[in-house]
Amino acid sequence: MGKKVTIRDIAKMAGVSVTTVSQVLNGKGKRFSKSTRERIIKLRDQYQYVPDFHARSLIMKENINTIGVLVPNVSEPFFGTFVEGVQQVARQEKLIPLIFSANRDPKLEKQYLEQMVERSIDGLIIASARMTTEMINQALINRDIPYILFDRNYDQEGARVQTDDYHGGQLAAKHLVELGHQRCLYLGVTNITENFKQRLAGFTSVLQAHGRHFDEASDVLRADLSRRGGYQAAQAVVDSGATAVFAANDDMAIGLLRGLRELKIRVPEDISVVGYDDIALDEYVYPQLTTIHQPIFDLGIGATKILLDRIHNQHRDETVEKFPVRLIRRESTGPCHMV
Amino acid sequence: MGKKVTIRDIAKMAGVSVTTVSQVLNGKGKRFSKSTRERIIKLRDQYQYVPDFHARSLIMKENINTIGVLVPNVSEPFFGTFVEGVQQVARQEKLIPLIFSANRDPKLEKQYLEQMVERSIDGLIIASARMTTEMINQALINRDIPYILFDRNYDQEGARVQTDDYHGGQLAAKHLVELGHQRCLYLGVTNITENFKQRLAGFTSVLQAHGRHFDEASDVLRADLSRRGGYQAAQAVVDSGATAVFAANDDMAIGLLRGLRELKIRVPEDISVVGYDDIALDEYVYPQLTTIHQPIFDLGIGATKILLDRIHNQHRDETVEKFPVRLIRRESTGPCHMV
DNA sequence: GTGAAAGCGCTAACAC
DNA sequence: GTGTTAGCGCTTTCAC
C-alpha cells in the first residue's frame, strides 16, 4: 500500500537515468547493453511498475486505444446486444471501450461526451436519437475526434451504420396484408426520430397500396417506447377493433402481449402482433414474437470497425453503411379471423 | 477544427498570467479584480476552453469524481438493472461511472481493472464471481483504491453489498413444500460461486427438514446459467419426474418455461417453477414467474453509496451491507397435482 | 551506451 | 491584485 513507484524510482534503483528506463521499457532500447536492459526489466516486474497513464497521454496525445460508446440505456436488450458487438471487436483489437449510459438525458449525454473528449479517447460511437449533430460537435469542441452515429435521425450528417427502416415497415405491412388483415394499427412514438418515422412511412405505404385504410389520426396509437408502454396500450388496442398491430419495437410488443393476455385476448387468433428489432427475448415470450430482424450485434461490430478505419486512416468522408432487415415469422401473427 | 486552446492561450489573450486564469477558472479567484475575472470567463466561453484532463489529474491525484464499475455482462437484465442503480447515485453525486463489461473473462477483467487504476478512478465496484481478492489486489497494484464487491463469493474479504442467499433458497423450498410438492429439483450451477452454493444449501435444508428426499447427485440438474441453458434442460427436467423446479436464476427459469411449453408441459399444473432475482422481465413471460426477489436496483444504489462513503472517509473496515430477499408469488407455481 | 534537459498543460506555494 | 517558479511523471531530442 502506498506510494506509487515511478520511473525515477526504477532508474535510481537500476543506477541509470530515467531516459534509459523509458527507452528500454518502450522497446526502444536496442542501443543499451543487455545487462542494463535486463536489470531494468527485472526491477519493473519486481516493483510492478506501470507508467502513469496521465503523464503518458499528456505527451503522447494519441494511441491510447480507447473508444467511447454512448447509449441511451445499456439495460435495454437492444442496446445491450449492440454494446456486446462493439465489445467483441474491441477485444480483438485490444481496444478499451468506455461505456456510457445516459438514460436519454440530453444534459447527461453532453456531459458524458465532454468527459470522453477530455479523456482523450480515440473515437466515439454515439447511439442517441436526441442529440443533433450540432450538439455533438459542440461537445466535441472542434476536436478532431472521429465518431460513428447509430440508431438515430437520418437527416443528420456524419458517418454511421444504418438499417433500412422504411423497408422494415414495408415488410411488416406486407406480412399482415398477406395474412388478410384489413385494419392494422401502428403502436409507437410517431415523431420523435427519423428511424421510427421511416418505419411508419414504409408501413403506411404498403397498407395503402393494398387498399387498406390507414391514417395517422385514427390508426396510430401513441405509447411509451417500453414494455410498460406496450402493456398499458393493450386496452386501447382492443377498443380500436383492429386485428393486427405493428409495434415500434419489440419491447413494446412484448408489453402488449402481456396486456392482451390479461384482457383474455388471444394472440394471434384475435389479434396479430409484429415487433421490431428481434431482440434475443423474442423467442422466450409467449407467443413467440414475429418481428423485423435488425442485425443488432452486427451493427455493433460494423460500427466499431468503421470507427477503427476512420481512426487509422483519417477518412473524412461520411460513410453510411447499410445493414439488411428481414421478417422473422414466429407465433404472434396469424391469418385474420374476422368475419 | 484543430489546435486545442490551452490555458496559456487564454492567459495571453487576457493579458494576464496562467496563474490568474487557473485561479479564476477554479473558483479561487476572489482576490482578482472583477474586470479581470470577467475578461477571463468571457474568453473561456468564447474559445470553449476546457482544462486538459490529463494535465489536471497528473497534479491533482484525486477528486476526479470517477468510479469504475466492472460487471460480467451489461446485457444481462440482472446486471443491467444493477448498473442503473449505480448510475442513479452517480448522477445525483455528479460522478462519472465508467462501465466495463468483461464477459466473464478473467484476463479481460484484470486488464480492465488495470486500466481503471491507471486512469485514476476514485473507487471501484466489482461484480465478478471469478476474481479472487488476491487477483483484485494484484491488479490494483497496492494502490489504495477503495472498492466494493458485489454478487460474489462470501468467503472473500472486502467491503460489499450482499443478500442472504441461504434464506432465499429456504424461501423457495418453503413455498414449494407448502404447495405440497414431494419431489423438487434444483436447476443450476452447483459449485461455481458461494452465492449459488448458499441458495442450494438453504433450499436443501428446508426440503430435508420437511422430510423430502433431496440429494445433490440425483436432484440437481446442471445447466448453463442463461436462458438457453434453462431451455435446453427442459427435457431432463421432465424426465426426472419432479413436480417442481427451483432455478438458480430467472434467466434459466425463463428458458425452462419456454422449453416446457414446447414439450407441452403445463406450468404450473404439471410442473411448478421458481426463479431467482426478480428481474423486470418476470412479469412479461407466460406464465408470470414466481421468484425470489433481490433488490437489484437498490443493491446498485447501496453499493455506490457505501463506496462514496469509503472514498470520502477513508474507512478501512470491511462493511458488509445485507439486503433482504423475499418470495414473489406469481403464476408459475401452484399446488402439486400428482396422484 | 548513456544521460541532461526540455517540455506536455496544468496547479499552487510564495513572492512582489 | 498579480506573476514567478516549481513541479506532477513521462517521452524525446541531442549531446557526450
XYZ file of C-alpha atoms (C1' of nucleotides) in Angstrom:
710
model
C 0.000 0.000 0.000
C 1.128 3.434 -0.647
C 3.427 5.404 -2.799
C 3.314 4.609 -6.378
C 6.586 3.621 -7.898
C 7.652 5.998 -10.628
C 10.087 5.769 -13.430
C 12.539 7.678 -11.314
C 12.444 5.107 -8.579
C 13.255 2.411 -11.048
C 16.036 4.478 -12.573
C 17.573 5.147 -9.225
C 17.497 1.512 -8.229
C 18.943 0.416 -11.523
C 21.620 3.042 -11.287
C 20.702 4.555 -14.631
C 18.850 7.613 -15.873
C 15.154 7.870 -16.453
C 15.810 8.115 -20.146
C 17.318 4.684 -20.163
C 14.404 3.205 -18.293
C 11.888 4.866 -20.542
C 13.615 3.715 -23.685
C 14.092 0.180 -22.549
C 10.568 -0.209 -21.314
C 9.151 1.153 -24.540
C 11.069 -1.264 -26.680
C 13.366 1.400 -27.988
C 16.330 0.267 -26.017
C 18.325 -1.622 -28.586
C 21.279 0.593 -28.029
C 21.609 -0.257 -24.375
C 23.619 -3.145 -23.063
C 21.887 -6.356 -22.421
C 22.709 -6.322 -18.750
C 21.211 -2.871 -18.303
C 18.076 -3.915 -20.097
C 17.634 -6.999 -18.035
C 18.222 -5.163 -14.824
C 15.509 -2.677 -15.675
C 13.008 -5.277 -16.788
C 13.565 -7.204 -13.633
C 13.081 -4.161 -11.462
C 9.900 -3.299 -13.274
C 8.450 -6.723 -12.655
C 9.591 -6.765 -9.094
C 8.004 -3.446 -8.257
C 5.123 -3.827 -10.668
C 5.940 -0.540 -12.242
C 3.320 0.753 -14.653
C 3.828 4.087 -16.372
C 1.364 6.700 -15.280
C -1.444 6.909 -17.755
C -1.988 10.624 -17.459
C 1.630 11.597 -17.669
C 1.882 9.449 -20.709
C -1.156 10.756 -22.503
C -0.185 14.296 -21.676
C 2.702 13.811 -24.036
C 1.554 11.236 -26.491
C -1.797 12.665 -27.412
C -2.913 9.587 -29.223
C -2.728 5.884 -29.453
C -4.494 5.441 -26.206
C -6.599 2.727 -27.748
C -9.757 3.759 -26.116
C -13.123 4.306 -27.676
C -16.207 5.742 -26.097
C -19.655 4.290 -26.513
C -22.652 6.420 -25.667
C -26.002 4.648 -25.475
C -29.354 5.625 -24.040
C -29.577 2.651 -21.758
C -27.409 -0.429 -21.530
C -30.080 -2.313 -19.700
C -32.365 -2.332 -22.705
C -31.791 -5.579 -24.558
C -31.397 -3.766 -27.829
C -28.515 -1.605 -26.707
C -27.086 -4.329 -24.562
C -26.665 -6.505 -27.613
C -25.275 -3.630 -29.611
C -22.672 -2.982 -26.955
C -21.725 -6.638 -26.998
C -20.987 -6.355 -30.682
C -18.790 -3.372 -30.012
C -17.000 -5.224 -27.297
C -16.265 -8.184 -29.460
C -14.313 -6.067 -31.913
C -12.765 -4.143 -29.069
C -11.397 -7.326 -27.575
C -9.913 -8.452 -30.835
C -8.312 -5.112 -31.448
C -7.196 -4.600 -27.885
C -9.283 -1.529 -27.522
C -10.746 -0.357 -24.270
C -14.400 0.521 -24.682
C -15.701 3.096 -22.258
C -19.431 2.642 -21.973
C -21.695 5.483 -21.024
C -25.361 5.000 -20.450
C -27.028 8.362 -20.392
C -30.602 7.437 -19.744
C -31.824 9.540 -22.656
C -30.982 12.661 -20.747
C -29.554 15.238 -23.152
C -27.705 17.100 -20.458
C -26.113 13.915 -19.237
C -25.253 12.890 -22.757
C -23.482 16.133 -23.308
C -21.639 15.858 -20.042
C -20.502 12.340 -20.781
C -19.421 13.325 -24.242
C -17.287 16.087 -22.836
C -15.801 13.702 -20.355
C -14.826 11.320 -23.072
C -13.233 14.056 -25.065
C -11.255 15.222 -22.108
C -10.043 11.735 -21.509
C -8.577 11.696 -24.947
C -10.411 8.810 -26.456
C -9.557 7.892 -29.990
C -13.074 7.676 -31.283
C -16.727 7.569 -30.437
C -19.833 5.593 -31.130
C -22.928 7.578 -30.419
C -26.312 5.970 -30.205
C -28.578 8.773 -29.297
C -31.679 9.848 -31.066
C -31.816 13.017 -29.088
C -28.546 14.657 -29.886
C -28.219 16.674 -33.015
C -25.011 16.780 -34.979
C -24.667 20.315 -33.821
C -24.828 19.343 -30.177
C -22.317 16.627 -30.749
C -19.884 18.878 -32.492
C -20.260 21.413 -29.783
C -19.495 18.862 -27.118
C -16.541 17.722 -29.142
C -15.310 21.308 -29.013
C -13.981 21.175 -32.508
C -11.560 18.495 -31.583
C -10.908 16.186 -34.420
C -12.367 13.042 -32.963
C -13.882 10.552 -35.366
C -17.309 9.313 -34.460
C -19.966 6.998 -35.758
C -23.670 7.524 -35.377
C -26.150 4.770 -34.705
C -29.880 4.401 -34.350
C -30.687 7.983 -34.962
C -32.010 10.571 -37.260
C -31.311 10.139 -40.909
C -31.293 13.785 -41.632
C -28.057 14.369 -39.830
C -24.590 14.316 -41.178
C -21.804 12.059 -40.108
C -20.660 8.539 -40.753
C -22.983 5.907 -39.464
C -24.351 2.430 -39.595
C -27.936 2.184 -40.541
C -30.668 -0.226 -41.384
C -33.460 0.377 -43.810
C -36.310 1.280 -41.523
C -38.603 2.122 -44.367
C -38.176 -1.337 -45.781
C -38.684 -2.813 -42.327
C -42.024 -1.075 -42.089
C -42.939 -2.368 -45.524
C -42.093 -5.934 -44.559
C -44.333 -5.746 -41.530
C -47.245 -4.391 -43.539
C -46.792 -6.878 -46.334
C -46.843 -9.737 -43.879
C -50.042 -8.535 -42.268
C -51.706 -7.857 -45.592
C -50.863 -11.327 -46.790
C -52.498 -12.713 -43.690
C -55.656 -10.971 -44.698
C -55.782 -8.241 -42.099
C -57.943 -5.286 -43.035
C -57.450 -2.981 -40.126
C -53.906 -2.605 -38.837
C -52.595 -0.363 -36.089
C -49.210 1.182 -35.526
C -48.225 1.351 -31.900
C -45.412 3.654 -31.008
C -43.967 7.071 -30.998
C -44.686 8.964 -34.132
C -42.425 11.876 -34.467
C -39.509 11.593 -32.196
C -36.859 10.342 -34.520
C -36.426 9.645 -38.141
C -35.954 5.905 -37.877
C -39.379 5.495 -36.332
C -40.876 7.858 -38.853
C -39.423 5.716 -41.596
C -40.843 2.532 -40.168
C -44.237 4.095 -40.042
C -43.918 5.533 -43.531
C -42.955 2.182 -45.002
C -45.751 0.512 -43.133
C -48.308 3.042 -44.293
C -47.230 2.933 -47.906
C -47.757 -0.783 -48.295
C -51.039 -0.720 -46.455
C -52.385 1.998 -48.676
C -51.025 0.357 -51.799
C -53.201 -2.599 -50.922
C -56.260 -0.524 -50.443
C -56.272 -0.557 -46.692
C -57.440 2.470 -44.912
C -54.715 3.928 -42.740
C -54.351 7.397 -41.414
C -52.245 8.665 -38.612
C -55.051 10.307 -36.746
C -57.003 7.161 -36.083
C -54.646 4.265 -36.685
C -51.582 5.276 -34.769
C -51.578 4.631 -31.061
C -49.019 6.505 -29.084
C -47.346 4.912 -26.154
C -44.109 4.907 -24.294
C -41.286 3.098 -26.031
C -41.015 0.373 -23.407
C -42.573 -2.832 -22.201
C -44.669 -0.849 -19.813
C -45.830 1.414 -22.588
C -46.940 -1.529 -24.690
C -48.619 -3.102 -21.715
C -50.612 -0.018 -20.923
C -51.740 0.366 -24.508
C -53.447 -3.018 -24.603
C -56.924 -1.789 -23.783
C -56.743 0.907 -26.421
C -55.634 -1.655 -28.957
C -58.608 -3.845 -28.166
C -61.005 -0.926 -28.259
C -59.811 0.049 -31.687
C -61.214 -3.077 -33.220
C -58.078 -3.703 -35.255
C -56.943 -7.262 -35.907
C -53.257 -6.566 -36.206
C -50.693 -4.322 -34.534
C -47.249 -3.283 -35.642
C -45.275 -2.150 -32.616
C -42.406 0.290 -32.919
C -40.076 -2.111 -31.157
C -40.003 -5.497 -29.515
C -40.120 -4.176 -26.006
C -43.456 -2.538 -26.684
C -44.696 -5.627 -28.459
C -43.775 -7.819 -25.516
C -45.582 -5.476 -23.183
C -48.584 -5.542 -25.446
C -48.555 -9.322 -25.467
C -48.831 -9.313 -21.722
C -51.572 -6.713 -21.745
C -53.626 -8.634 -24.269
C -53.180 -11.840 -22.339
C -54.552 -10.220 -19.222
C -57.519 -8.964 -21.216
C -58.144 -12.510 -22.419
C -57.409 -11.593 -25.980
C -55.772 -14.421 -27.866
C -52.678 -13.818 -29.952
C -52.641 -14.428 -32.857
C -56.212 -15.711 -33.126
C -57.830 -12.444 -32.132
C -55.028 -10.020 -32.750
C -51.709 -10.399 -34.536
C -48.637 -8.606 -33.215
C -45.457 -7.712 -35.073
C -42.471 -6.259 -33.277
C -39.254 -4.651 -34.424
C -35.597 -5.398 -33.622
C -35.522 -9.128 -32.984
C -34.070 -8.980 -29.525
C -32.993 -12.263 -28.004
C -36.021 -12.309 -25.788
C -38.483 -12.739 -28.611
C -38.197 -16.481 -28.584
C -38.843 -16.685 -24.883
C -42.117 -14.840 -24.671
C -45.452 -16.423 -25.368
C -46.429 -16.482 -28.066
C -43.019 -16.130 -29.658
C -42.840 -12.780 -31.319
C -42.957 -12.233 -35.057
C -40.677 -9.326 -35.730
C -38.484 -7.398 -38.110
C -34.945 -8.528 -37.581
C -32.213 -5.966 -37.243
C -28.710 -7.373 -37.004
C -28.049 -5.594 -33.740
C -24.903 -7.449 -32.814
C -23.508 -7.000 -36.314
C -24.352 -3.340 -36.179
C -22.164 -3.093 -33.113
C -19.385 -4.890 -34.897
C -19.829 -2.838 -38.036
C -19.906 0.474 -36.238
C -16.718 -0.345 -34.390
C -14.911 -1.471 -37.500
C -15.832 1.630 -39.398
C -14.731 3.717 -36.476
C -11.383 1.973 -36.352
C -10.929 2.556 -40.009
C -11.605 6.227 -39.578
C -9.281 6.478 -36.633
C -6.423 4.941 -38.509
C -6.972 6.317 -41.955
C -8.372 9.721 -41.188
C -11.191 9.324 -43.639
C -13.191 12.439 -43.810
C -15.991 11.023 -45.861
C -19.321 10.279 -44.331
C -19.719 6.605 -44.888
C -23.176 5.249 -44.440
C -23.134 1.523 -44.082
C -26.473 -0.171 -44.536
C -27.440 -3.407 -42.897
C -30.319 -5.580 -44.079
C -33.555 -6.147 -42.218
C -35.877 -9.094 -42.650
C -39.073 -10.516 -41.336
C -38.844 -13.275 -38.771
C -42.090 -15.097 -38.621
C -42.894 -16.663 -35.302
C -46.124 -17.291 -33.455
C -47.592 -13.901 -32.741
C -49.059 -13.392 -36.189
C -51.664 -15.417 -37.987
C -54.456 -15.194 -40.523
C -57.235 -12.740 -39.905
C -60.269 -14.469 -38.440
C -62.672 -11.582 -38.576
C -65.969 -12.303 -40.172
C -11.055 22.073 -36.066
C -7.573 21.873 -34.859
C -5.328 23.111 -32.137
C -6.654 22.853 -28.733
C -6.779 26.070 -26.834
C -4.709 25.913 -23.680
C -4.628 27.915 -20.551
C -1.687 29.802 -21.928
C -3.630 30.944 -24.935
C -6.329 32.310 -22.719
C -3.783 33.977 -20.470
C -2.072 35.623 -23.379
C -5.300 36.908 -24.826
C -6.435 38.213 -21.485
C -3.097 39.819 -20.902
C -2.570 38.022 -17.601
C -0.544 35.114 -16.321
C -1.613 31.498 -16.411
C -1.909 31.512 -12.651
C -4.570 34.131 -12.812
C -6.530 32.176 -15.343
C -6.181 28.967 -13.412
C -7.276 30.519 -10.176
C -10.202 32.363 -11.626
C -11.480 29.376 -13.511
C -11.228 27.194 -10.461
C -13.244 29.497 -8.341
C -10.272 30.583 -6.301
C -10.048 33.990 -7.839
C -11.647 36.161 -5.210
C -8.523 38.231 -4.934
C -8.554 39.287 -8.556
C -10.343 42.320 -9.859
C -13.773 41.885 -11.198
C -12.836 43.112 -14.626
C -10.024 40.586 -14.883
C -12.293 37.799 -13.843
C -14.956 38.716 -16.309
C -12.473 39.046 -19.100
C -11.176 35.550 -18.444
C -14.582 33.970 -18.140
C -15.630 35.562 -21.359
C -12.562 34.348 -23.175
C -13.098 30.855 -21.872
C -16.631 30.769 -23.146
C -15.682 32.291 -26.418
C -12.949 29.779 -27.107
C -14.650 26.942 -25.289
C -11.617 26.371 -23.207
C -11.670 23.197 -21.146
C -8.706 22.306 -18.959
C -6.874 19.237 -20.123
C -7.978 16.274 -18.123
C -4.655 14.525 -18.056
C -2.619 17.540 -17.134
C -5.075 18.152 -14.390
C -5.127 14.685 -12.973
C -1.362 14.485 -13.182
C -1.294 17.065 -10.450
C -4.464 16.556 -8.546
C -4.290 12.823 -7.984
C -7.812 12.677 -6.750
C -11.177 14.251 -6.877
C -11.644 13.186 -10.425
C -15.102 12.061 -9.463
C -14.966 8.915 -11.451
C -15.856 5.451 -10.355
C -15.337 2.219 -12.208
C -17.954 -0.477 -12.480
C -16.900 -3.934 -13.546
C -19.668 -6.371 -14.411
C -19.733 -9.686 -16.219
C -22.211 -8.567 -18.789
C -24.263 -5.422 -19.006
C -26.671 -7.012 -21.393
C -27.948 -9.432 -18.793
C -31.021 -7.892 -17.208
C -29.682 -8.524 -13.749
C -26.511 -6.542 -14.211
C -28.233 -4.011 -16.391
C -30.545 -3.130 -13.549
C -27.698 -3.105 -11.077
C -25.791 -0.653 -13.236
C -28.847 1.552 -13.436
C -28.880 1.745 -9.672
C -25.253 2.761 -9.693
C -25.942 5.382 -12.296
C -28.752 6.906 -10.357
C -26.479 7.689 -7.432
C -23.741 8.727 -9.804
C -25.994 11.304 -11.385
C -27.020 12.743 -8.080
C -23.462 12.948 -6.889
C -22.065 14.168 -10.170
C -19.883 11.140 -10.545
C -18.836 9.703 -13.839
C -19.345 5.955 -13.886
C -17.042 4.064 -16.204
C -18.721 0.809 -17.082
C -16.729 -2.223 -18.072
C -18.369 -5.392 -19.216
C -15.815 -8.148 -19.181
C -17.828 -11.051 -20.433
C -16.741 -13.253 -17.551
C -13.262 -13.413 -18.967
C -10.746 -13.261 -16.117
C -7.966 -11.940 -18.308
C -10.178 -9.195 -19.598
C -11.363 -8.395 -16.119
C -7.824 -7.967 -14.978
C -6.953 -5.829 -17.940
C -9.946 -3.580 -17.403
C -9.164 -3.288 -13.754
C -5.662 -2.160 -14.524
C -6.990 0.332 -16.998
C -9.273 1.808 -14.416
C -6.484 2.096 -11.935
C -4.280 3.841 -14.431
C -6.999 6.274 -15.214
C -7.070 7.300 -11.611
C -10.567 6.451 -10.685
C -11.641 7.208 -7.165
C -13.245 3.886 -6.445
C -14.477 0.638 -7.843
C -17.494 -1.577 -7.833
C -16.627 -5.098 -8.785
C -19.263 -7.625 -9.668
C -17.323 -10.664 -10.600
C -17.647 -14.093 -9.202
C -14.456 -15.155 -10.858
C -11.919 -12.807 -9.406
C -10.424 -13.538 -6.073
C -9.498 -10.826 -3.658
C -5.929 -11.653 -4.395
C -6.344 -11.086 -8.099
C -8.082 -7.833 -7.434
C -5.408 -6.583 -5.136
C -2.793 -7.552 -7.598
C -4.488 -5.641 -10.363
C -4.820 -2.706 -8.047
C -1.053 -2.851 -7.601
C -1.254 -1.970 -3.981
C -2.754 1.351 -4.777
C -5.111 2.479 -2.128
C -8.288 2.423 -4.132
C -11.479 1.686 -2.262
C -13.669 -0.943 -3.802
C -16.946 -2.699 -3.155
C -17.670 -6.294 -4.046
C -20.990 -7.486 -5.336
C -22.589 -10.777 -6.279
C -19.635 -12.909 -5.460
C -18.052 -15.305 -3.097
C -18.779 -14.854 0.535
C -15.509 -16.223 1.662
C -13.534 -13.279 0.390
C -12.557 -10.182 2.218
C -13.534 -6.682 1.350
C -16.486 -4.407 1.808
C -19.526 -5.477 -0.081
C -23.244 -5.489 -0.512
C -24.876 -8.809 -0.134
C -28.190 -10.538 0.049
C -28.995 -13.591 2.095
C -28.826 -16.333 -0.487
C -29.272 -19.055 2.066
C -32.523 -17.517 3.162
C -33.558 -17.101 -0.459
C -33.098 -20.798 -1.018
C -35.119 -21.510 2.086
C -37.977 -19.329 0.914
C -38.149 -21.140 -2.395
C -38.215 -24.543 -0.719
C -40.765 -23.469 1.849
C -43.063 -22.220 -0.861
C -42.855 -25.465 -2.796
C -43.309 -27.591 0.289
C -46.389 -25.641 1.255
C -47.796 -26.304 -2.180
C -47.448 -29.990 -1.491
C -44.590 -30.847 -3.795
C -42.752 -34.018 -2.907
C -40.021 -34.145 -5.453
C -38.222 -30.871 -6.165
C -35.289 -30.214 -8.436
C -32.579 -27.610 -8.331
C -31.543 -26.378 -11.718
C -28.280 -24.550 -11.944
C -24.616 -24.461 -11.413
C -23.589 -26.138 -8.239
C -20.145 -25.171 -7.276
C -19.032 -22.122 -9.105
C -19.615 -19.449 -6.543
C -20.645 -19.175 -2.985
C -23.878 -17.330 -3.554
C -25.233 -20.191 -5.621
C -23.965 -22.691 -3.131
C -25.831 -20.862 -0.429
C -29.066 -20.849 -2.371
C -28.804 -24.551 -2.847
C -27.878 -25.142 0.780
C -30.849 -23.165 2.035
C -33.105 -24.943 -0.404
C -31.832 -28.359 0.612
C -32.077 -27.680 4.324
C -35.776 -26.840 4.246
C -36.604 -29.709 1.951
C -34.899 -32.168 4.214
C -36.385 -30.643 7.322
C -39.764 -31.447 5.844
C -38.848 -34.991 5.128
C -38.340 -34.606 1.418
C -35.697 -36.638 -0.187
C -33.064 -34.441 -1.782
C -29.531 -35.238 -2.663
C -27.183 -33.477 -4.979
C -26.406 -36.484 -7.067
C -29.901 -37.033 -8.337
C -31.826 -33.872 -7.692
C -29.527 -31.215 -9.018
C -29.574 -30.599 -12.724
C -26.640 -28.721 -14.097
C -27.087 -26.299 -16.901
C -25.664 -23.115 -18.236
C -26.591 -20.009 -16.286
C -28.617 -18.489 -19.107
C -31.957 -18.605 -20.838
C -30.519 -21.041 -23.307
C -29.255 -23.241 -20.509
C -32.672 -23.391 -18.909
C -34.275 -24.042 -22.247
C -32.018 -26.954 -23.003
C -32.601 -28.505 -19.603
C -36.337 -28.841 -20.112
C -36.320 -32.432 -21.317
C -34.152 -33.524 -18.442
C -36.500 -31.800 -16.027
C -39.452 -33.662 -17.481
C -37.624 -36.960 -17.446
C -36.798 -36.582 -13.802
C -40.422 -36.863 -12.834
C -40.199 -33.955 -10.417
C -43.178 -31.650 -9.962
C -41.266 -28.534 -9.047
C -38.054 -26.823 -10.073
C -36.030 -24.144 -8.369
C -33.837 -22.431 -10.931
C -30.610 -20.721 -9.960
C -31.743 -17.503 -11.589
C -34.601 -16.006 -13.535
C -32.898 -16.251 -16.876
C -32.668 -20.016 -16.534
C -36.220 -20.194 -15.284
C -37.483 -18.223 -18.251
C -35.623 -20.527 -20.592
C -37.078 -23.509 -18.818
C -40.563 -22.060 -19.166
C -40.089 -21.951 -22.903
C -38.669 -25.444 -23.029
C -41.535 -26.885 -21.042
C -44.062 -25.094 -23.209
C -42.579 -26.633 -26.307
C -42.771 -30.046 -24.669
C -46.446 -29.420 -23.932
C -45.878 -29.450 -20.215
C -48.181 -27.086 -18.399
C -46.845 -24.680 -15.829
C -47.814 -24.698 -13.023
C -50.314 -27.550 -13.422
C -47.718 -30.172 -14.306
C -44.571 -28.543 -13.050
C -44.022 -25.521 -10.853
C -41.088 -23.212 -11.496
C -39.413 -20.788 -9.110
C -36.725 -18.402 -10.287
C -34.284 -16.117 -8.512
C -33.565 -12.390 -8.819
C -36.895 -10.876 -9.828
C -35.721 -9.240 -12.999
C -38.145 -6.872 -14.657
C -38.935 -9.427 -17.305
C -40.622 -11.832 -14.934
C -43.983 -10.165 -15.284
C -43.848 -10.325 -19.044
C -43.257 -14.006 -19.556
C -46.001 -16.574 -19.525
C -46.814 -17.725 -17.017
C -45.509 -14.867 -14.912
C -42.607 -16.114 -12.920
C -42.713 -16.818 -9.209
C -39.306 -15.850 -7.902
C -37.103 -14.780 -5.044
C -36.823 -11.051 -5.162
C -33.441 -9.442 -4.840
C -33.462 -5.645 -4.704
C -31.113 -5.362 -7.631
C -31.582 -1.685 -8.267
C -31.207 -0.915 -4.575
C -28.099 -3.029 -4.443
C -26.640 -0.776 -7.121
C -27.602 2.274 -5.128
C -26.325 0.788 -1.903
C -23.009 -0.303 -3.340
C -22.396 3.130 -4.771
C -23.280 4.899 -1.557
C -21.013 2.715 0.506
C -18.259 3.278 -1.995
C -18.696 7.023 -1.795
C -18.539 6.864 1.926
C -15.318 4.936 1.771
C -13.830 7.298 -0.732
C -14.541 10.316 1.381
C -13.984 8.951 4.819
C -11.209 6.509 4.229
C -12.910 3.769 6.172
C -10.734 0.770 6.385
C -13.347 -1.536 7.809
C -14.950 -4.159 5.703
C -18.559 -3.244 5.805
C -20.945 -5.927 4.720
C -24.335 -4.476 3.982
C -27.139 -7.006 3.784
C -30.226 -6.528 1.687
C -33.413 -8.523 2.216
C -34.817 -11.112 -0.158
C -38.416 -12.205 -0.360
C -40.666 -14.500 -2.269
C -42.753 -13.005 -5.051
C -45.557 -15.322 -5.848
C -46.801 -15.141 -9.397
C -48.248 -17.696 -11.753
C -45.541 -20.240 -12.339
C -46.093 -22.124 -9.110
C -49.154 -23.975 -7.951
C -50.325 -26.892 -5.830
C -48.927 -30.289 -6.629
C -51.368 -32.283 -8.689
C -49.598 -35.597 -8.615
C -51.678 -38.523 -7.617
C 25.983 3.017 -24.491
C 24.165 6.615 -21.722
C 22.145 10.909 -19.704
C 20.904 16.036 -19.377
C 17.436 18.911 -20.493
C 13.234 20.475 -22.450
C 8.508 20.362 -22.258
C 3.370 18.254 -22.427
C -0.755 21.613 -19.707
C -1.823 22.418 -15.526
C -1.968 23.910 -10.239
C -0.281 26.022 -6.124
C 3.161 27.856 -2.903
C 5.157 32.023 -2.362
C 6.761 36.356 -3.733
C 6.079 41.121 -5.035
C -4.160 42.239 -7.365
C -0.906 39.725 -9.949
C 3.131 36.968 -11.531
C 7.224 33.734 -10.780
C 8.503 29.376 -10.071
C 8.494 24.735 -9.215
C 6.940 20.641 -10.106
C 3.307 16.243 -11.413
C 5.621 11.601 -14.374
C 6.683 10.842 -18.523
C 8.959 10.836 -23.527
C 12.211 12.525 -26.680
C 15.777 15.147 -28.863
C 20.505 15.677 -28.880
C 24.923 15.848 -26.945
C 28.619 13.204 -24.963
